[in-house]
Coordinates of C-alpha atoms and ligand atoms in Angstrom, one line a residue:
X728 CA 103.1 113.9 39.5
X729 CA 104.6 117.3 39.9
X730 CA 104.9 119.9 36.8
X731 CA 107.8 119.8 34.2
X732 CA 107.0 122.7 33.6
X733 CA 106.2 126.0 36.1
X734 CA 104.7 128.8 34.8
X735 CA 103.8 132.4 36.0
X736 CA 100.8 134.6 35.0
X737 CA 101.5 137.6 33.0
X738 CA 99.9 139.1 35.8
X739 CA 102.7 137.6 38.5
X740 CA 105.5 139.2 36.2
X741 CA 107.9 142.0 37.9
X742 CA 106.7 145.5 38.4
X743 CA 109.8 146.8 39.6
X744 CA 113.5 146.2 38.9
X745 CA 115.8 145.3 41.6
X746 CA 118.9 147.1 42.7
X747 CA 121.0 145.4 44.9
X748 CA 123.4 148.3 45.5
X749 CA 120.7 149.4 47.9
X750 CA 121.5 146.2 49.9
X751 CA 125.3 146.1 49.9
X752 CA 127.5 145.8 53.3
X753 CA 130.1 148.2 51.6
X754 CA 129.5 150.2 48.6
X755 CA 131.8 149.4 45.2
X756 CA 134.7 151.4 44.0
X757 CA 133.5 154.2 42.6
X758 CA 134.0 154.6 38.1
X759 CA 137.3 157.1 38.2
X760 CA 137.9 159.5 35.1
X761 CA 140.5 158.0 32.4
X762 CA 143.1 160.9 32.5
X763 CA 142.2 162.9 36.1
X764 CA 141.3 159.3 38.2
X765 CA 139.5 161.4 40.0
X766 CA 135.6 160.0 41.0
X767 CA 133.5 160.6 38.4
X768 CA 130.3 162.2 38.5
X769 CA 126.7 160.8 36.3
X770 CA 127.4 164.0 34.3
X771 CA 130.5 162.2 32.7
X772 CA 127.7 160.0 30.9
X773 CA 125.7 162.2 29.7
X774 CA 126.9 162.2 25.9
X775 CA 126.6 158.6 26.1
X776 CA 123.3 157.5 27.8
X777 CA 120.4 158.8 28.4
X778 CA 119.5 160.6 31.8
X779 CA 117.1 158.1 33.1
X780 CA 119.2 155.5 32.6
X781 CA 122.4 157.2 34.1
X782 CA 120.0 157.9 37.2
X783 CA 119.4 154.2 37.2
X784 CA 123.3 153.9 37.2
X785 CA 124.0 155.2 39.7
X786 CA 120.7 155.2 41.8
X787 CA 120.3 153.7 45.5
X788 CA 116.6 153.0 45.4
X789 CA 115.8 149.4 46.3
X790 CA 113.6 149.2 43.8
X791 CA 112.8 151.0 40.6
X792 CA 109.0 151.0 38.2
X793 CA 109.3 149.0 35.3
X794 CA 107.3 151.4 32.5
X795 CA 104.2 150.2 31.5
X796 CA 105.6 150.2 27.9
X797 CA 108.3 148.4 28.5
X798 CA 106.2 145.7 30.7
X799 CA 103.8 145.5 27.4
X800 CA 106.6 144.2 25.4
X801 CA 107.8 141.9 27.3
X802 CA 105.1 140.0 27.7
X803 CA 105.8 138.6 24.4
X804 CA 108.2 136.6 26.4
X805 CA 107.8 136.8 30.0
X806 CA 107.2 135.5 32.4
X807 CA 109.9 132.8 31.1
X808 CA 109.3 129.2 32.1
X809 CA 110.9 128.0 35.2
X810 CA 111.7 124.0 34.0
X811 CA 112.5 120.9 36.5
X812 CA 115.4 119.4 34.5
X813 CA 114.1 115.8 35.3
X814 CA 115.7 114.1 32.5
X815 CA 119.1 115.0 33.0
X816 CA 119.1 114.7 36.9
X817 CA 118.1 111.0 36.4
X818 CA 120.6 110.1 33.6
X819 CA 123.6 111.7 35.9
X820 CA 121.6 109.7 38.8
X821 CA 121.8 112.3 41.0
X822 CA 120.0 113.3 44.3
X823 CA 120.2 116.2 43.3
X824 CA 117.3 118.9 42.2
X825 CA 117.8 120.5 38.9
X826 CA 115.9 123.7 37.7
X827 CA 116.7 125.9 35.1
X828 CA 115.2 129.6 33.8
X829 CA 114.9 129.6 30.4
X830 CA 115.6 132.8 28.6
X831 CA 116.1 131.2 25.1
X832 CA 112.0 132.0 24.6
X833 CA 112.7 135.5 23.9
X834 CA 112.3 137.1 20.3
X835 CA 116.4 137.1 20.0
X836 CA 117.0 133.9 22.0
X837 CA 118.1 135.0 25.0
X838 CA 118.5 136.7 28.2
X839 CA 119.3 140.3 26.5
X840 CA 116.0 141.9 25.8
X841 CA 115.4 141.9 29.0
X842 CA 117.5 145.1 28.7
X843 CA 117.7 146.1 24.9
X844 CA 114.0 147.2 25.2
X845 CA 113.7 149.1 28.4
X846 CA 117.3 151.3 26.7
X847 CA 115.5 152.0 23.6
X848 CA 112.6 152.9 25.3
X849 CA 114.1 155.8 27.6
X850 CA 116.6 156.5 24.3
X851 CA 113.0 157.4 22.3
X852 CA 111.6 159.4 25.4
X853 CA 114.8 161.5 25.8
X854 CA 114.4 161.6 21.4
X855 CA 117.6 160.0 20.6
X856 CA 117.2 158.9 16.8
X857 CA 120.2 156.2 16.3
X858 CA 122.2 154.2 18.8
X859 CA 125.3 152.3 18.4
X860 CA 126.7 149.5 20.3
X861 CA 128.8 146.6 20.0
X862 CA 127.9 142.5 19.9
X863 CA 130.2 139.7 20.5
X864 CA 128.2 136.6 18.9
X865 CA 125.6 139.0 17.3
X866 CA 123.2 138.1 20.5
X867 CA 123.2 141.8 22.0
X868 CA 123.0 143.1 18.3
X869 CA 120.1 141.6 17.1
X870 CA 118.5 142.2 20.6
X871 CA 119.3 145.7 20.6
X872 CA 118.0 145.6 16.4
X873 CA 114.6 144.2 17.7
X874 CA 114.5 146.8 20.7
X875 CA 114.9 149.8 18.2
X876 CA 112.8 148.5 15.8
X877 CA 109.6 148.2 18.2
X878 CA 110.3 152.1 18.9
X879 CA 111.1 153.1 15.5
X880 CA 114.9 153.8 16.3
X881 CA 117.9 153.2 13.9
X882 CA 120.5 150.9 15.3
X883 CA 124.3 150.4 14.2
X884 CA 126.2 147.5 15.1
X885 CA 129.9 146.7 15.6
X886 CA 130.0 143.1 15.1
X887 CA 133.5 141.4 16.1
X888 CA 135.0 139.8 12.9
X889 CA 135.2 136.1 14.4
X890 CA 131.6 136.1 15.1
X891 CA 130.5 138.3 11.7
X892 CA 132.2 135.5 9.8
X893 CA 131.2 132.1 12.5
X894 CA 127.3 133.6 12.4
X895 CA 126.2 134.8 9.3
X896 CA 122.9 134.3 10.4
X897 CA 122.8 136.6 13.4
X898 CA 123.8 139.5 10.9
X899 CA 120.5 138.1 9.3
X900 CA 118.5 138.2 11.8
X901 CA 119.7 142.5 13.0
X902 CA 119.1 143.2 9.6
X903 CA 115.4 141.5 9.5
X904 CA 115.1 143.8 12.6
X905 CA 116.3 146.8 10.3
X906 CA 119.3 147.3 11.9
X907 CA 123.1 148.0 10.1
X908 CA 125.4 145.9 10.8
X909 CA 129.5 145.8 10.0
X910 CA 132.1 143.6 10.9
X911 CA 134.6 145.2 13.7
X912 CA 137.3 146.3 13.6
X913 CA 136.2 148.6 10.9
X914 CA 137.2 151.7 8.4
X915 CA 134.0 153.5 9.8
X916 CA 135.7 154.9 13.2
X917 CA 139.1 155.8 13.9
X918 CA 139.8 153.4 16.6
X919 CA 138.8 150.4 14.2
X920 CA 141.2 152.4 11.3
X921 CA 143.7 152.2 14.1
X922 CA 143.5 148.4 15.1
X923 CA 143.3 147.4 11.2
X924 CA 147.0 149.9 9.9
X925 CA 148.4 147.5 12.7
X926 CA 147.0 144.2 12.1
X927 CA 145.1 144.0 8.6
X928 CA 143.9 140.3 9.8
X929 CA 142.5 141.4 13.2
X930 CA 139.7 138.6 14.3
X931 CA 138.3 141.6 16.8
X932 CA 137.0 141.7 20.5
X933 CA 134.3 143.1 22.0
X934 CA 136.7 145.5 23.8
X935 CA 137.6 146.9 20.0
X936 CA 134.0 147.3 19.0
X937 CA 132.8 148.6 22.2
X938 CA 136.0 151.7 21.4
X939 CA 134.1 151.7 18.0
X940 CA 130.2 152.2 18.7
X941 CA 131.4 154.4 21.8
X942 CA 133.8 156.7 19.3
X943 CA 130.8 156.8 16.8
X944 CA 128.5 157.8 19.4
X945 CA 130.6 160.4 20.9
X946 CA 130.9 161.9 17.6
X947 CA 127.5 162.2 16.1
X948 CA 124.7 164.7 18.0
X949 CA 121.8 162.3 17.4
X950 CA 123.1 158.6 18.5
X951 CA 123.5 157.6 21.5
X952 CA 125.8 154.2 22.8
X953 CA 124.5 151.3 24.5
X954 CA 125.8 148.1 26.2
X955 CA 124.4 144.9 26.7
X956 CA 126.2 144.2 29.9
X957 CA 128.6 144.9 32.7
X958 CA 126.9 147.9 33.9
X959 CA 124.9 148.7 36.8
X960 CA 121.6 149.5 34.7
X961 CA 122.1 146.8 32.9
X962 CA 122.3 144.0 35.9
X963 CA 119.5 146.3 37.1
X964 CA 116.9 145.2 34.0
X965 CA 117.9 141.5 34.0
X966 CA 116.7 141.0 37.9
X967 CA 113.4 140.7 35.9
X968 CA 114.4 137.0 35.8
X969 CA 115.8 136.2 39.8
X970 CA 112.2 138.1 41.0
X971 CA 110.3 135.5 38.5
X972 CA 112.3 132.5 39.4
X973 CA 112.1 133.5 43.4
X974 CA 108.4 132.7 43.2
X975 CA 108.5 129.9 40.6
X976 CA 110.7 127.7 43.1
X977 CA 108.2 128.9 45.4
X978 CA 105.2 127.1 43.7
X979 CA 107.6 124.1 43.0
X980 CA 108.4 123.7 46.5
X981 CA 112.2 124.5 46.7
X982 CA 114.7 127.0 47.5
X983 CA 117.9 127.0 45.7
X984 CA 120.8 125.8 47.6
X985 CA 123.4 126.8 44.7
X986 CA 122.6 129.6 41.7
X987 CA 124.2 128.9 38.9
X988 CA 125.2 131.2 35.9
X989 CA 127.8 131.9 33.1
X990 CA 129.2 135.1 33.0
X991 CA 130.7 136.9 30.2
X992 CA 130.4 140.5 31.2
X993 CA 128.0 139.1 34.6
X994 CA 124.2 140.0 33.4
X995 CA 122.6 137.2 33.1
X996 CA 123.9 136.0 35.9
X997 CA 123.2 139.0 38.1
X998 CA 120.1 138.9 36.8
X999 CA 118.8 135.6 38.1
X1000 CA 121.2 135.8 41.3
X1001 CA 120.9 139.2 43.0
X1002 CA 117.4 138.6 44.0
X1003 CA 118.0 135.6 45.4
X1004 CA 121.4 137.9 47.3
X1005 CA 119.1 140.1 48.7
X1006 CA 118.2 137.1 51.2
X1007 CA 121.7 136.2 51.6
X1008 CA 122.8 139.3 52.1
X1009 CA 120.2 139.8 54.9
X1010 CA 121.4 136.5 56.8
X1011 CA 118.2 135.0 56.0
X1012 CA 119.7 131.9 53.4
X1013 CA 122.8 130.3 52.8
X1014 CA 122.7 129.9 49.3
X1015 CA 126.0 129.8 47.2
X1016 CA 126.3 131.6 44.2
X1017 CA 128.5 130.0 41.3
X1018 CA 129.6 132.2 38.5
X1019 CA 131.3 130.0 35.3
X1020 CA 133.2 131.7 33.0
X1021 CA 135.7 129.8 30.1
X1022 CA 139.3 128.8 30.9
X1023 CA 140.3 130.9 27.8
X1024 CA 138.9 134.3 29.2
X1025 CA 139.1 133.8 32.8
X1026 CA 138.3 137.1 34.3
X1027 CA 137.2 136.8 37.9
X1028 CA 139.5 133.1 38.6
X1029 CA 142.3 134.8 36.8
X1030 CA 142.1 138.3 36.9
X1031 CA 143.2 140.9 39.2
X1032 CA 140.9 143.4 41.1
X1033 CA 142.4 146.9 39.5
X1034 CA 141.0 149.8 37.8
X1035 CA 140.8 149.5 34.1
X1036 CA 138.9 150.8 30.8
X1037 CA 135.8 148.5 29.9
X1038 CA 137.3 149.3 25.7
X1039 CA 140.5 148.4 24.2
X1040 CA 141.3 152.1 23.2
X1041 CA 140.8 153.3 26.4
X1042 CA 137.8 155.8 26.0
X1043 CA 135.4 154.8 29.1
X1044 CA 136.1 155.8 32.6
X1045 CA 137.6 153.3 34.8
X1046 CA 135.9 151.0 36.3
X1047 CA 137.7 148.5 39.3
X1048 CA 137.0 144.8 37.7
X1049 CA 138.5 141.4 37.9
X1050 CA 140.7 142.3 34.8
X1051 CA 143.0 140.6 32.5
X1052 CA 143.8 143.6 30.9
X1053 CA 142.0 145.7 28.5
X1054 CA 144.1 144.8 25.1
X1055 CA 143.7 141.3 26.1
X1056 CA 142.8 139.3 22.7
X1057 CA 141.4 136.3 23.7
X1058 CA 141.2 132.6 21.4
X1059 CA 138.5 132.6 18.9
X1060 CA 136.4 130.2 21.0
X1061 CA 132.7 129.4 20.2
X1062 CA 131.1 131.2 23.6
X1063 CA 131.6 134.7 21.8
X1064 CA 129.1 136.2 24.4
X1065 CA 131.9 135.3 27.3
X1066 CA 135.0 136.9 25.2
X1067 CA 135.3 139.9 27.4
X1068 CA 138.2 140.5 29.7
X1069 CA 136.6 141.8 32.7
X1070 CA 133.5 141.5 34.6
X1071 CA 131.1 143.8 35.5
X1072 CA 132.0 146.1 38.7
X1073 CA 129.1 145.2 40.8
X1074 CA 129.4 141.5 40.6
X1075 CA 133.4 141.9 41.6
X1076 CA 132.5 143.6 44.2
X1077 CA 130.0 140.7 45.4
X1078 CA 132.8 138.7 44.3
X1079 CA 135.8 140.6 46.5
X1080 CA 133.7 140.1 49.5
X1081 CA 133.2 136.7 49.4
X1082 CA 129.2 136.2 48.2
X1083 CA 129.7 134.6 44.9
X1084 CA 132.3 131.8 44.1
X1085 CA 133.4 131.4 40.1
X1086 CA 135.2 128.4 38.0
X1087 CA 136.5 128.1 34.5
X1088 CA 135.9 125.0 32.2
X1089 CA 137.6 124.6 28.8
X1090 CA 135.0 124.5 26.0
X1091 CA 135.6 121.1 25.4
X1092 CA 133.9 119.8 28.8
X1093 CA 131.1 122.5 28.7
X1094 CA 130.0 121.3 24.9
X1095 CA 129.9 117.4 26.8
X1096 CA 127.4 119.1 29.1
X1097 CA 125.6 120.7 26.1
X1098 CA 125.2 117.5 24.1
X1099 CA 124.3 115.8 27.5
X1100 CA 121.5 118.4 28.1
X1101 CA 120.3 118.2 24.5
X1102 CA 119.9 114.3 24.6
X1103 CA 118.3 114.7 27.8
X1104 CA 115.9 117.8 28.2
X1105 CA 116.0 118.4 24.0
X1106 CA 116.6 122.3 24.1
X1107 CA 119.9 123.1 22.3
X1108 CA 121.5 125.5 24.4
X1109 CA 123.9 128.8 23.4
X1110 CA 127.7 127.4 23.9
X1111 CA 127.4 130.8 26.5
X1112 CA 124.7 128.8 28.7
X1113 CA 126.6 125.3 28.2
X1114 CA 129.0 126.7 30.8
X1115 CA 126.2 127.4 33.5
X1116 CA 125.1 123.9 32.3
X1117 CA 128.6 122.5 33.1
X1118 CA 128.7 124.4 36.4
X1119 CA 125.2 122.5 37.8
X1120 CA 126.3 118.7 36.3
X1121 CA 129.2 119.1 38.3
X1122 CA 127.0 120.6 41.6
X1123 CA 125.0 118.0 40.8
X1124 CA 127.6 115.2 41.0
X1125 CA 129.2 115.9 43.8
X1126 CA 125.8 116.0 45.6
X1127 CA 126.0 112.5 44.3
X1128 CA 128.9 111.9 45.9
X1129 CA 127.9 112.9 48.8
X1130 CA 125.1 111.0 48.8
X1131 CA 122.8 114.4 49.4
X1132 CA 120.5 116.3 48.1
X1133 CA 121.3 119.8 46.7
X1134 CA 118.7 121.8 44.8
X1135 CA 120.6 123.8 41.9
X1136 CA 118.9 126.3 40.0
X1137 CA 121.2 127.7 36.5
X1138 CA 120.1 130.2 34.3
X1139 CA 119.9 128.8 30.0
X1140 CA 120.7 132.5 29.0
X1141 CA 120.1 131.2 25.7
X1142 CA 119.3 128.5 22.8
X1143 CA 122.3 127.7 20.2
X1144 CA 119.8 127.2 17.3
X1145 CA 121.9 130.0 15.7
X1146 CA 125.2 127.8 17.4
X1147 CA 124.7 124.7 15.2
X1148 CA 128.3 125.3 13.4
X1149 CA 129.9 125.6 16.9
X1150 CA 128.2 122.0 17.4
X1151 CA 129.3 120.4 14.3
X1152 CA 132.8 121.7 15.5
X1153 CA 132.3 119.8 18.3
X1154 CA 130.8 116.7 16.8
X1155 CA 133.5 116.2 14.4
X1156 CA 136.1 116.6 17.0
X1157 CA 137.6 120.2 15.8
X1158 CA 137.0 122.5 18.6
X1159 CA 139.9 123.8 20.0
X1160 CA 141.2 122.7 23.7
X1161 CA 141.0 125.9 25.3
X1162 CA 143.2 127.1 28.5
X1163 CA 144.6 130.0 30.6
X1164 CA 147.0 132.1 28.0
X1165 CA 148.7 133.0 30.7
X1166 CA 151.7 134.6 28.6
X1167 CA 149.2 137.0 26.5
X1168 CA 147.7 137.9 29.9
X1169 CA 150.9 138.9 31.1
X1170 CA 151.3 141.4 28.5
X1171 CA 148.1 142.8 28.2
X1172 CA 148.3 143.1 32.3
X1173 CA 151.4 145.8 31.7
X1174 CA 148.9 148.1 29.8
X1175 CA 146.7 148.8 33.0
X1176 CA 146.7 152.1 34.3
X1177 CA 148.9 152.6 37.2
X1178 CA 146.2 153.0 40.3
Ligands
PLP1086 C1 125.6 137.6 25.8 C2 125.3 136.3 26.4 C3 125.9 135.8 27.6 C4 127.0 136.6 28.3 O1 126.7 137.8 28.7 P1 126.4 138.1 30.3 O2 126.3 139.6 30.4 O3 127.5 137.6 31.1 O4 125.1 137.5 30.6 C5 125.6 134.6 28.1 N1 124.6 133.8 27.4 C6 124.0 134.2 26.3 C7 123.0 133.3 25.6 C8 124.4 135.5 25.7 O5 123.8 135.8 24.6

């Protein structure tokens, strides 16, 4: 009978990062500065990041050393299991293959310490005492809170009000971690003082608090910002989990013919598919790549391919994304991680030239998924991952249809044990049926920066 379950070694786990940009056809659109638009250099970031991690930015090296202390912490969770989705390929009765990577086995619950501890760690080399940062569902916050707190940093969080109020117990769980946490917009920074004169009720975004932990690192000489996705360094930590799953399949026997991940600001995604590119992009495989984002924020199906600011007050350099428009608000759905209105630059780019496909779902249809999956394979997912989990049920029917084999490999970013209100939502019949605002995007879209 083959394994359930495939395991890796500690020993077998990465000892380098990958960066893909070392493997591109054509190199991305260059970030541009918000008031020259002229090409920015790694300089720009300085008062922001760290130096190593700018280097990492902006680096062309294929691959780059994962630090020994970094690799000691995250063996508390990796290698993660590579898992044969057995039960829920046989009640879709599907030809199909299903694996998943499971990243909900981390301290936080998902995919994001991957990244949160190798930041702290160059933060405390380069002896930066505090960093801020922003978190949609409180998944990046508490990650970043545990990251800190194993390298004795302080850590401030921007928490957007919908999410501060739906998951009081992700503020728990950053403040176990010894983190501060507030609910954004705020009265701490001027950008949140700004948002809340015009609109005392804001619910937030993530663009808001990502202007607010970016002003209050900007203006204080011992914190620095970070950001749990969308940029290149970013993408650049998660590959930890592609380079795992590349030789898990390997053991099980298979080779993805579809990767499968959802994408919210594109790390978790890039993480378990640009390995996997590298072959692709050398004309070696075939595979498709499926990014799934929600119908309600529908950057990459929706968007257009423009310059804009990654924050609502327009403080970061521009970056060219599949955009809806940086003061786009989007509905209060339950997937708070996928509530951004762009996608990070280097997966557009794969995106613009044809290498990775994307779809949108409603959250309705991806919570069927989720409850399908829990009945089936018992781990309650994030309502972030249901989408990825949506986006293989529906690769896996149509192989059915086909009457052919596929073997789909998705990435659970996540679990929702911290969701459970989202699935009472659900259960009871009270979630909201999402779709395209197309009239709010059309607003937001006359805000962009004319390049
Ligand atoms: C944050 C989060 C996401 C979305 O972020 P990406 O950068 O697109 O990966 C997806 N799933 C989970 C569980 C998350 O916490």
């Amino acid at each position: 009978m083959a394994d359930k379950k495939i395991f890796l070694p500690e020993s077998e786990m990465p000892t380098h990062w990958y960066n893909i940009a070392a493997d591109l056809r054509n190199p991305p659109p260059p970030p541009l500065h918000p008031a020259t638009h002229e090409p920015i250099g790694p300089e720009a970031l300085a008062p922001l990041f760290p130096m190593e991690l700018i280097k990492q930015e902006v680096s062309a090296e294929r691959y780059i050393p994962i630090p020994e202390e970094v690799r000691e912490i995250y063996k508390v969770w990796r290698p993660s299991p590579l898992i044969r989705a057995t039960a829920l390929e046989k009640a879709l009765g599907t030809p199909a293959k299903i694996y998943y990577k499971y990243e909900g086995v981390s301290p936080s619950g998902s995919h994001k310490p991957n990244t949160a501890v190798p930041q702290a760690y160059y933060n405390k080399l380069e002896g930066v005492k505090r960093i801020a940062t922003e978190t949609g569902a409180g998944q990046w916050g508490s990650s970043l809170a545990y990251a800190c707190q194993q390298f004795g940093i302080e850590s401030k969080v921007y928490m957007v009000r919908v999410s501060y109020e739906q998951k009081p117990y992700r503020r728990s769980l950053m403040q176990l971690w010894g983190g501060a946490v507030v609910p954004s917009p705020s009265s701490d920074t001027q950008a949140g003082r700004d948002i809340l004169a015009q609109d005392p009720q804001s619910s937030g975004s993530l663009g808001i608090a990502i202007s607010e932990a970016v002003e209050d690192a900007a203006m204080r000489e011992d914190t620095k910002y970070s950001l749990g996705s969308v940029l290149n360094h970013v993408l650049l930590h998660q590959t930890v989990i592609g380079q795992e799953a590349i030789k898990q399949m390997e053991m099980a026997g298979d080779y993805p013919d579809v990767v499968v991940g959802c994408a919210g600001g594109g790390s978790n995604a890039a993480g378990l598919m640009f390995p996997f590119l590298k072959d692709k992009l050398a004309g070696k495989t075939t595979t498709r790549f499926l990014a799934v984002e929600p119908a309600s924020c529908p950057s990459l199906t929706k968007g257009q391919y423009r310059y804009d600011f990654g924050d609502v007050a327009g403080l970061t350099p521009l970056m060219k994304m599949y955009t809806l428009g940086h003061t786009f608000m989007p509905p209060g759905i339950h997937a708070g991680g996928l509530r951004y209105h762009a996608m990070a630059p280097m997966l557009c780019h794969l995106y613009a030239e044809g290498d990775i496909e994307a779809r949108s779902y409603p959250q309705n249809p991806c919570f069927e998924a989720a409850t399908l999956f829990a009945r089936t394979e018992g781990i309650v997912p994030a309502p972030e991952s249901s989408h990825a989990i949506r986006g293989a049920i529906d690769e896996a029917l149509a192989a059915k249809e086909e009457g052919r084999s596929r073997v789909i490999l998705f990435n659970l970013s996540g679990h929702g044990f911290l969701d459970l209100s989202a699935y009472d939502d659900y259960l009871a019949g009270r979630l909201i049926d999402d779709h395209y605002p197309e009239e709010k995007v059309a607003e937001a879209m006359k805000e962009l920066p004319a390049i």
